[in-house]
Coordinates of C-alpha atoms and ligand atoms in Angstrom, one line a residue:
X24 CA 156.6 77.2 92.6
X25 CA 153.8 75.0 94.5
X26 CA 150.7 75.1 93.3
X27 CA 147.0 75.2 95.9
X28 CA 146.0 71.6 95.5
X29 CA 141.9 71.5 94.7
X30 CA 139.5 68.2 94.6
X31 CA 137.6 70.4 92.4
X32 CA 136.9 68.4 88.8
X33 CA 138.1 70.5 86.1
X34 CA 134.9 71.7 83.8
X35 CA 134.0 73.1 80.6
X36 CA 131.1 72.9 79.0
X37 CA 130.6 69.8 76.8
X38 CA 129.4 69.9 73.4
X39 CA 125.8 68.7 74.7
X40 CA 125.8 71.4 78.1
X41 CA 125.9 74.0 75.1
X42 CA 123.3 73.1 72.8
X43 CA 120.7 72.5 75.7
X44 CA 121.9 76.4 76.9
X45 CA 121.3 77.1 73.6
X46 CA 117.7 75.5 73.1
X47 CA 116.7 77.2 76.5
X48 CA 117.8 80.4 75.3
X49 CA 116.3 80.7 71.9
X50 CA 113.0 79.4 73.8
X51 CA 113.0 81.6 76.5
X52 CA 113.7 84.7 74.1
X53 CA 110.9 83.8 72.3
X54 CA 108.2 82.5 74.9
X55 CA 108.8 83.5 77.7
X56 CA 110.9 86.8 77.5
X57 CA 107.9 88.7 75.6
X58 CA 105.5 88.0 78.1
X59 CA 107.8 88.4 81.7
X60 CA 106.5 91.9 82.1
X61 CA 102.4 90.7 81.5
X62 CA 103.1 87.6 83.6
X63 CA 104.5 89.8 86.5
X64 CA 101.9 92.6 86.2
X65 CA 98.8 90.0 86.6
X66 CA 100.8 87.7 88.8
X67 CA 100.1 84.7 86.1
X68 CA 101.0 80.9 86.5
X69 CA 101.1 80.1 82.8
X70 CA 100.4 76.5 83.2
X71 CA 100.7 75.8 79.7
X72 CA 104.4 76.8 79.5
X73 CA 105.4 73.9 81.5
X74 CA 103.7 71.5 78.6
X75 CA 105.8 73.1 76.4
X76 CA 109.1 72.7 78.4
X77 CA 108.3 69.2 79.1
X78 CA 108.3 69.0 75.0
X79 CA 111.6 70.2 75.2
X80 CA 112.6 67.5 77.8
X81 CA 113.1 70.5 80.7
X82 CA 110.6 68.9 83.4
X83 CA 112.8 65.9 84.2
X84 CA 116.2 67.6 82.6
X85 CA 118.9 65.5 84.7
X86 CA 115.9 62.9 85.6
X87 CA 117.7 59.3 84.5
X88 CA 115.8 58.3 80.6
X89 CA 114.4 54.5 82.9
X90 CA 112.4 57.0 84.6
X91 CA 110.9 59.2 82.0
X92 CA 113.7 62.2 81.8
X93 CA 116.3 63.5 79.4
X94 CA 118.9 61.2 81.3
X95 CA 121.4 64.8 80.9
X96 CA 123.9 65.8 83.6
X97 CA 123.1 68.0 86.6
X98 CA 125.1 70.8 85.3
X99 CA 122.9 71.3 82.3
X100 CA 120.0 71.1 84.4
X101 CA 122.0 74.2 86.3
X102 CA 122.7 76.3 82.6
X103 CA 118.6 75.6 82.0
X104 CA 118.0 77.2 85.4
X105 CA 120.0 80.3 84.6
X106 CA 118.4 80.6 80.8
X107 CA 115.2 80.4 82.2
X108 CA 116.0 82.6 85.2
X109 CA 117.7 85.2 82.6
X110 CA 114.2 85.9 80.7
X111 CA 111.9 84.8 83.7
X112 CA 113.0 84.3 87.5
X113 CA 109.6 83.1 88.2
X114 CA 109.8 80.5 85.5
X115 CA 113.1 79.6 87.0
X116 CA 112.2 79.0 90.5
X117 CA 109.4 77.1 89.6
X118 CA 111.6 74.8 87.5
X119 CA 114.5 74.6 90.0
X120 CA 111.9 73.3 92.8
X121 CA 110.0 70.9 90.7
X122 CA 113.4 69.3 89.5
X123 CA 115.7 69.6 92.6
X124 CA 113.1 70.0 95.4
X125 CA 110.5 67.6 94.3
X126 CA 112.0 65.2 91.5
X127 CA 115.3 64.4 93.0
X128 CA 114.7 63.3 96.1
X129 CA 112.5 60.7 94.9
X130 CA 115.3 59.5 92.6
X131 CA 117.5 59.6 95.1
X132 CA 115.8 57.9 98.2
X133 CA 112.7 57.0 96.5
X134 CA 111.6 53.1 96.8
X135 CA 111.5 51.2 93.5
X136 CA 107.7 51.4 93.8
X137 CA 107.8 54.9 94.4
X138 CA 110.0 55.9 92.0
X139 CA 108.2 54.1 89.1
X140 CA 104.9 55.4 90.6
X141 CA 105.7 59.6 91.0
X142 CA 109.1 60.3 89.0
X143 CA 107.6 59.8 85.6
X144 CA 104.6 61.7 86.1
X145 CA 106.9 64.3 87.0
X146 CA 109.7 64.3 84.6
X147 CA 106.9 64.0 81.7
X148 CA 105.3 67.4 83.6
X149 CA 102.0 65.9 83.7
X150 CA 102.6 66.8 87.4
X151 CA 104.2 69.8 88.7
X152 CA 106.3 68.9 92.3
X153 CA 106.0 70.9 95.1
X154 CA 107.9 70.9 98.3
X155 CA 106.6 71.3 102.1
X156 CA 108.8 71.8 104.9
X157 CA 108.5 75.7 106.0
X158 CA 105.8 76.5 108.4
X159 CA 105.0 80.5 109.6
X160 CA 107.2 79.5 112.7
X161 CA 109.8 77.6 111.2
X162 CA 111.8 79.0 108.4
X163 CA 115.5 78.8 109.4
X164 CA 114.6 77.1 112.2
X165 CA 113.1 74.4 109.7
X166 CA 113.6 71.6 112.4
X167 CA 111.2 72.9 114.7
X168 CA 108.3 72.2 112.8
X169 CA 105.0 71.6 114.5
X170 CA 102.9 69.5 111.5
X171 CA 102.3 66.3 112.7
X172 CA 102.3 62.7 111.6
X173 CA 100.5 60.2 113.8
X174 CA 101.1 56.7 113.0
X175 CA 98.2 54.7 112.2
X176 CA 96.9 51.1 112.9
X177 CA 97.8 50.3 109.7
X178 CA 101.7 52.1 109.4
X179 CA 99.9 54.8 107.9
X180 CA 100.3 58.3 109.2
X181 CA 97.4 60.9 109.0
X182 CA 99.0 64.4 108.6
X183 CA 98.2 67.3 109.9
X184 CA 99.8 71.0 109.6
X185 CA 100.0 74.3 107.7
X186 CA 102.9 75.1 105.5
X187 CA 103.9 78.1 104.5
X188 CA 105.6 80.2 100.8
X189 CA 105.1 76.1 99.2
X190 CA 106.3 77.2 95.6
X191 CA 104.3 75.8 92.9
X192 CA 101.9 74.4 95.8
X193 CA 98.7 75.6 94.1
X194 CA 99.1 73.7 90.9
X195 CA 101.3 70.4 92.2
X196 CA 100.6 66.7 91.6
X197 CA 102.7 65.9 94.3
X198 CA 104.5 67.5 97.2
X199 CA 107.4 66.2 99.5
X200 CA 106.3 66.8 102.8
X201 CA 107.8 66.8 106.0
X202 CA 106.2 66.5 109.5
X203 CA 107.1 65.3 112.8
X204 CA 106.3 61.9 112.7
X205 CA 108.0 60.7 116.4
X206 CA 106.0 61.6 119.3
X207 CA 107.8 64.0 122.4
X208 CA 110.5 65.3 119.7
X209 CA 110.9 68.9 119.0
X210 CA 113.8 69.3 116.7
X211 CA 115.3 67.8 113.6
X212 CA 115.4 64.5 115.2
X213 CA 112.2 63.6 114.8
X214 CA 111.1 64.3 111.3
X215 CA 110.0 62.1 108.2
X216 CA 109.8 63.0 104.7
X217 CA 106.6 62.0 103.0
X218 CA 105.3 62.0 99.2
X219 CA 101.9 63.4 99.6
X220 CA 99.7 63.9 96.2
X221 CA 98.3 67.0 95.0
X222 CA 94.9 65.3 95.2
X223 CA 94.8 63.6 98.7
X224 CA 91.7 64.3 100.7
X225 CA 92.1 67.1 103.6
X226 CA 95.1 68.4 101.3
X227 CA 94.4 72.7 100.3
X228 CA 95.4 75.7 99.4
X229 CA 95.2 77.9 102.3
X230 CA 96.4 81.8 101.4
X231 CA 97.5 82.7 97.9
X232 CA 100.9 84.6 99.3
X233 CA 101.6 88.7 97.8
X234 CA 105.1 88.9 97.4
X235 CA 107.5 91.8 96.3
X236 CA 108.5 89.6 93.0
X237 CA 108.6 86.9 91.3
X238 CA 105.0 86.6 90.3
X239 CA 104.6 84.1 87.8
X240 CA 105.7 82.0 90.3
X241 CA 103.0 80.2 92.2
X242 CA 103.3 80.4 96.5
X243 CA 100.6 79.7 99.0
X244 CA 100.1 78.4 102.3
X245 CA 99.2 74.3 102.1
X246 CA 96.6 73.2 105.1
X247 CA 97.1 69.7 105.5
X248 CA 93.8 68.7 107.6
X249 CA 94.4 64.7 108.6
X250 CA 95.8 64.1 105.0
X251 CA 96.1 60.0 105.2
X252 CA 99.1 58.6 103.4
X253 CA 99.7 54.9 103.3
X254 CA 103.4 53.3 104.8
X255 CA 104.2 52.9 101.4
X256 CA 104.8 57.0 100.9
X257 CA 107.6 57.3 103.4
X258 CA 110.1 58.5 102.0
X259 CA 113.6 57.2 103.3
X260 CA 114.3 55.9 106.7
X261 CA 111.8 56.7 109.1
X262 CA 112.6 59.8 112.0
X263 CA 115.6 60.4 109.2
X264 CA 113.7 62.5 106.8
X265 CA 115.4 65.7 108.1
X266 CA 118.7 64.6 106.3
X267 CA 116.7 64.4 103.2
X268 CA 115.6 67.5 103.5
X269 CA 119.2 69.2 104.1
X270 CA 120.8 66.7 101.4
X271 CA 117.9 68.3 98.8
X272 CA 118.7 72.0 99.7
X273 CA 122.3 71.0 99.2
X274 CA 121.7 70.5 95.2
X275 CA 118.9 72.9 95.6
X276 CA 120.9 75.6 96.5
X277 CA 123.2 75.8 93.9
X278 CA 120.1 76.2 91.5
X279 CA 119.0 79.4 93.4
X280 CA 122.6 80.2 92.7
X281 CA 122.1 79.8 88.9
X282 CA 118.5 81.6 89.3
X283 CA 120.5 84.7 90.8
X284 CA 123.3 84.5 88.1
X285 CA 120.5 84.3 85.4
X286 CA 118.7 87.5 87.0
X287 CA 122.1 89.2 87.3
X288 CA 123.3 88.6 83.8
X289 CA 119.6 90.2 82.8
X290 CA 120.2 93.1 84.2
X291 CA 123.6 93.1 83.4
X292 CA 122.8 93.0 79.6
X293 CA 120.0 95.6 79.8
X294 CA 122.4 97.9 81.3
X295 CA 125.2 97.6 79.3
X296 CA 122.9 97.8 76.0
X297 CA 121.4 100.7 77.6
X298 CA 124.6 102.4 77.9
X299 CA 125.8 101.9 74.2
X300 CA 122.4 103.7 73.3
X301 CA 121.8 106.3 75.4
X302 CA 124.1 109.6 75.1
X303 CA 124.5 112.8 77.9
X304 CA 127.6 115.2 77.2
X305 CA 127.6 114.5 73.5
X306 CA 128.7 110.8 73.9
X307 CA 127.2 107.5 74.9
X308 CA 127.0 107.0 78.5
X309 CA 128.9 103.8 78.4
X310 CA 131.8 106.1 77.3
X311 CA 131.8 107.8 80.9
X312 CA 134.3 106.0 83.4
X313 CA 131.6 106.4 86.1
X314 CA 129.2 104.1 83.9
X315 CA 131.9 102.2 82.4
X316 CA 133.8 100.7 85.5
X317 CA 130.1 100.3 87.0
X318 CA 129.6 97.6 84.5
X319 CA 133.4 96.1 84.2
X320 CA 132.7 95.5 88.2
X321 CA 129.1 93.9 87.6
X322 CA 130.6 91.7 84.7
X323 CA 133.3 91.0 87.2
X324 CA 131.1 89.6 90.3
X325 CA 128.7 87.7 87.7
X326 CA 131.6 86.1 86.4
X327 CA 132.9 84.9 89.7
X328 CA 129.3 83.8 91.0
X329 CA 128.8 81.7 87.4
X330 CA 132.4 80.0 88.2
X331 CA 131.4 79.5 92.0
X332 CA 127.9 77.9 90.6
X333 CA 129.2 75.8 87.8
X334 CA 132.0 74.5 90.3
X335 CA 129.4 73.2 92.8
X336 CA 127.4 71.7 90.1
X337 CA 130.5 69.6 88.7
X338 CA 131.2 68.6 92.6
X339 CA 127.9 67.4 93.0
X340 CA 128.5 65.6 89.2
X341 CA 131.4 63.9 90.8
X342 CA 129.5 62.6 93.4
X343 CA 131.8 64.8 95.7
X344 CA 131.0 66.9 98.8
X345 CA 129.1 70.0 97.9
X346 CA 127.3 71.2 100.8
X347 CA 129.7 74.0 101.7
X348 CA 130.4 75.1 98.1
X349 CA 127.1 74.9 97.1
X350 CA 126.4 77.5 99.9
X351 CA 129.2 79.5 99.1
X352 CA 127.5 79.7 95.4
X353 CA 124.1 81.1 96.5
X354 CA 125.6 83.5 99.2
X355 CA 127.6 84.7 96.6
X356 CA 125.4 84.9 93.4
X357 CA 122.8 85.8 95.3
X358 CA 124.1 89.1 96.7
X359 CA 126.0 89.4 92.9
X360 CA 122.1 89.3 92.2
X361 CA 120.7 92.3 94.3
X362 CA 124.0 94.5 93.6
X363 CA 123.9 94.2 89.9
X364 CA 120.2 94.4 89.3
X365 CA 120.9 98.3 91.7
X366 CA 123.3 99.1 89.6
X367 CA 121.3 98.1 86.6
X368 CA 118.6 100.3 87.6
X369 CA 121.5 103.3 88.6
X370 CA 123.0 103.0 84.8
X371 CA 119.1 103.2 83.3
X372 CA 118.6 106.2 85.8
X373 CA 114.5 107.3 85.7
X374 CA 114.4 104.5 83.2
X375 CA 115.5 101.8 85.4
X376 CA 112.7 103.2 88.0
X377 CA 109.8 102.9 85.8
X378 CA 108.2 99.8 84.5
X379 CA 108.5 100.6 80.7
X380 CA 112.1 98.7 81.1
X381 CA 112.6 95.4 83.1
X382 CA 115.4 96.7 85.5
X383 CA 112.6 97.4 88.7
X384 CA 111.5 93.8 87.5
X385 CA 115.1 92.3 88.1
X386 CA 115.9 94.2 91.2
X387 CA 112.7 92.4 92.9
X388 CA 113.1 89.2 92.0
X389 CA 116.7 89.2 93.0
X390 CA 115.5 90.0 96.3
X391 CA 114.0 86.4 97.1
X392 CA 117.6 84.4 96.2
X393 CA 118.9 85.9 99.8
X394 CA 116.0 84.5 101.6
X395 CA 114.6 81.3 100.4
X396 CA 116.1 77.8 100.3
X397 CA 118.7 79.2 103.3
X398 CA 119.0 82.6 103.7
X399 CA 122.3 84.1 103.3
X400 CA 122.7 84.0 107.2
X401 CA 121.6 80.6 107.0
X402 CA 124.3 80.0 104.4
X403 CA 126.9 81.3 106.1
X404 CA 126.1 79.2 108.9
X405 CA 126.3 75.9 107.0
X406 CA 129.8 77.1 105.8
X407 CA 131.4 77.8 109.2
X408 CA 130.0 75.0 110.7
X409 CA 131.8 72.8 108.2
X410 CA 134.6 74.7 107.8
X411 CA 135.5 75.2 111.8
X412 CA 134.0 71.8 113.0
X413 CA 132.2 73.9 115.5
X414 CA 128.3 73.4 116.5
X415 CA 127.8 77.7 115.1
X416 CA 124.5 79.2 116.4
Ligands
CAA530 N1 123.5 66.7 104.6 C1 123.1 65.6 105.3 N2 122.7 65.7 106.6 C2 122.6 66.9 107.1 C3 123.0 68.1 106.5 C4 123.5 67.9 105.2 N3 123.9 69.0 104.4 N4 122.9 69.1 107.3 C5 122.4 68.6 108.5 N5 122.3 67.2 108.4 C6 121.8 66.3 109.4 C7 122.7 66.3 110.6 O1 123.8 65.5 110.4 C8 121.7 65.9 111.7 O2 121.5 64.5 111.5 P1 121.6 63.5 112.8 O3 120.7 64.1 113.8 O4 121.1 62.2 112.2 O5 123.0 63.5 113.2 C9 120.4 66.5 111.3 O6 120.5 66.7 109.8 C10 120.1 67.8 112.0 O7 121.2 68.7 111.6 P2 121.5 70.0 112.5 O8 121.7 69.6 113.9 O9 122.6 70.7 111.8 O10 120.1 70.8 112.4 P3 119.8 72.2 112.9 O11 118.4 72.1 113.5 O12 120.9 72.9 113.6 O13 119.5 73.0 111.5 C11 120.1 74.3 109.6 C12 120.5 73.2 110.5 C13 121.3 74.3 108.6 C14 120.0 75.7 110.2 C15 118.8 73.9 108.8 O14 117.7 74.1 109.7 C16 118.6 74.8 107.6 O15 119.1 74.5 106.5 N6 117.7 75.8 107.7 C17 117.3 76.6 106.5 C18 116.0 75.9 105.9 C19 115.9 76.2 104.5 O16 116.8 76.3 103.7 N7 114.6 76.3 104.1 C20 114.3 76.4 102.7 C21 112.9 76.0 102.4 S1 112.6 75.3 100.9 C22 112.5 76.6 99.8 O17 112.9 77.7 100.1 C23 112.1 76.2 98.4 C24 111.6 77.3 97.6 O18 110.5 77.7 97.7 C25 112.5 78.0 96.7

């Protein structure tokens, strides 16, 4: 018999992955599940939550202990994601784009300076971190952007742009921006990656965006009016800060996996308590094959999106590859997401419709995990490429 060879490490959770998915879930079922539906009706940014999750060490979760985090592994970071995501997928994002988006990268490729400078401010949540590379005309396209960094006398830049659905950008101490810093470039080539703070002159909010979820999750348009930043906020290599971006959205999209998986497993839950309760034909409608195998096939597709998740996040762990399976986790989960939180809303019937339960809730929020950080075309784009060796369009 010959077994399929995998570099894939071998994972279960360790004794310290479980207690910090057990900390986030007795928190969020306590803070943050009791208030979802109020925080989604009034579209509220509870800024004081995220003082209490840096408490509990969740603002700089996988951030090394030198620089002010918890020092844990990336995978916890992951199982916080999908407890957060599970009684709040605005809490979640928010979380997922301060960490992975707006955290790591200064780890990562961050001077010495730099890093001493920003990543403690962050991992200690007195800052929030945003991230800035979409603009209203680039969104898949992100390469194309058209905000501009002119090089100064100095080796400053000033920047100037508009970018667009910034998460978090309303209430960030800091944002990792990109913008076209080499003149007569067009595409990816010719992009840098810079930290810009929350309070640099000529730096606003522009529009406060209405979204179909989500909405105790913060996104606006950011107007960058001739923002100055000094040579010492360049982030990287010069004209290379493209790759930044794309090596980010690699670990970030396995987080927007766990977001989805979180959302799923919500509705996934609510549905299957629902049908223990609720009885038609004399018996509980759980008892019925047509409810019954609805929800064997929804724990079946959560299942494989949490194993397609939790593999990425022990590739990345290992320091392995993980761009493909990290989009083959949030095309996955993320679909897993919007079929589950359907059929969650199909087993509660009128019930799932109306807002007394959180099913319509779920259903929303899922939407978002196909669209932002890649969406699912986007995703399956990044796979063929890598897998075929071919430049896919
Ligand atoms: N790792 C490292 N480098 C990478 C890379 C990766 N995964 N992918 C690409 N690169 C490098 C390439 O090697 C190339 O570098 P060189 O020029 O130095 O050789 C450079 O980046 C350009 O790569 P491509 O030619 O592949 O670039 P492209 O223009 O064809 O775009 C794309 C590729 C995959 C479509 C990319 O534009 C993309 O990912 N688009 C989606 C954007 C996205 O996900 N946006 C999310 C916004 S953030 C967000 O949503 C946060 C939130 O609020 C939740």
């Amino acid at each position: 018999m010959t077994t399929t060879p995998t570099t894939a490490p071998q994972f279960s959770l360790t004794d310290d992955q479980r207690d910090v998915q057990a900390m986030v879930r007795e928190f969020a079922a306590a803070r943050i599940t009791p208030n979802a539906a109020e925080w989604d009706r009034n579209h509220t940014f509870d800024r004081a939550l995220y003082a209490e999750l840096a408490e509990l060490g969740l603002m700089g979760i996988c951030v090394p202990t030198e620089l002010g985090g918890a020092g844990m592994d990336f995978l916890s970071y992951v199982l916080a994601v999908e407890e957060l995501s599970r009684a709040d997928a605005g809490v979640g994002v928010t979380i997922a784009v301060h960490t992975s988006a707006s955290t790591l990268p200064i780890v990562h490729w961050g001077t010495e300076a730099q890093q001493q400078a920003w990543v403690p401010k962050l991992a200690s949540g007195e800052w929030i971190g945003s991230f800035a590379l979409t603009e209203s005309g680039a969104g898949s396209d992100a390469g194309s952007m058209l905000t501009r960094a002119d090089e100064q006398a100095d080796g400053g830049f000033r920047i100037t742009g508009r970018k667009q659905w910034i998460t978090n950008g309303a209430y960030a101490g800091s944002f990792i921006t990109f913008a076209r810093s080499e003149p007569g470039t067009t595409d990816a080539s010719g992009v840098s990656a810079f930290l810009v703070a929350g309070d640099s002159a000529g730096l606003s909010v522009g529009r406060v965006e209405e979204k179909l979820g989500l909405n105790s999750s913060n996104t606006v348009d950011m107007v960058y009016d001739d923002v100055s930043v000094g040579a010492d906020l360049l982030l990287g290599t010069r004209g290379k800060g493209f790759r930044i971006a794309m090596q980010t959205l690699d670990g970030g999209r396995i987080t927007i996996a766990a977001q989805a998986l979180g959302i799923a497993q919500a509705a996934f839950d609510l549905a299957s308590s629902y049908a223990k309760e609720r009885t038609t034909f004399g018996k509980p409608i759980g008892s019925h094959q047509g409810i019954a195998f609805k929800l064997a096939e929804m724990s079946v597709e959560i299942e494989a999106a949490r194993a397609l998740t939790y593999r990425a996040a022990a590739l990345k762990m290992a320091g392995q590859p993980h761009t493909v399976e990290g989009a083959q986790a949030k095309l996955f989960a993320s679909g897993v997401a919007r079929r589950v939180t359907g059929e969650a809303i199909q087993v509660l019937g009128g019930y799932g419709y109306s807002k007394e339960f959180p099913a319509e809730r779920y259903y929303r929020d899922a939407k978002i995990t196909e669209i932002y950080e890649g969406t699912s075309e986007i995703q399956k784009l990044v796979i063929a490429r890598r897998l075929l060796g071919l430049d896919v369009r």
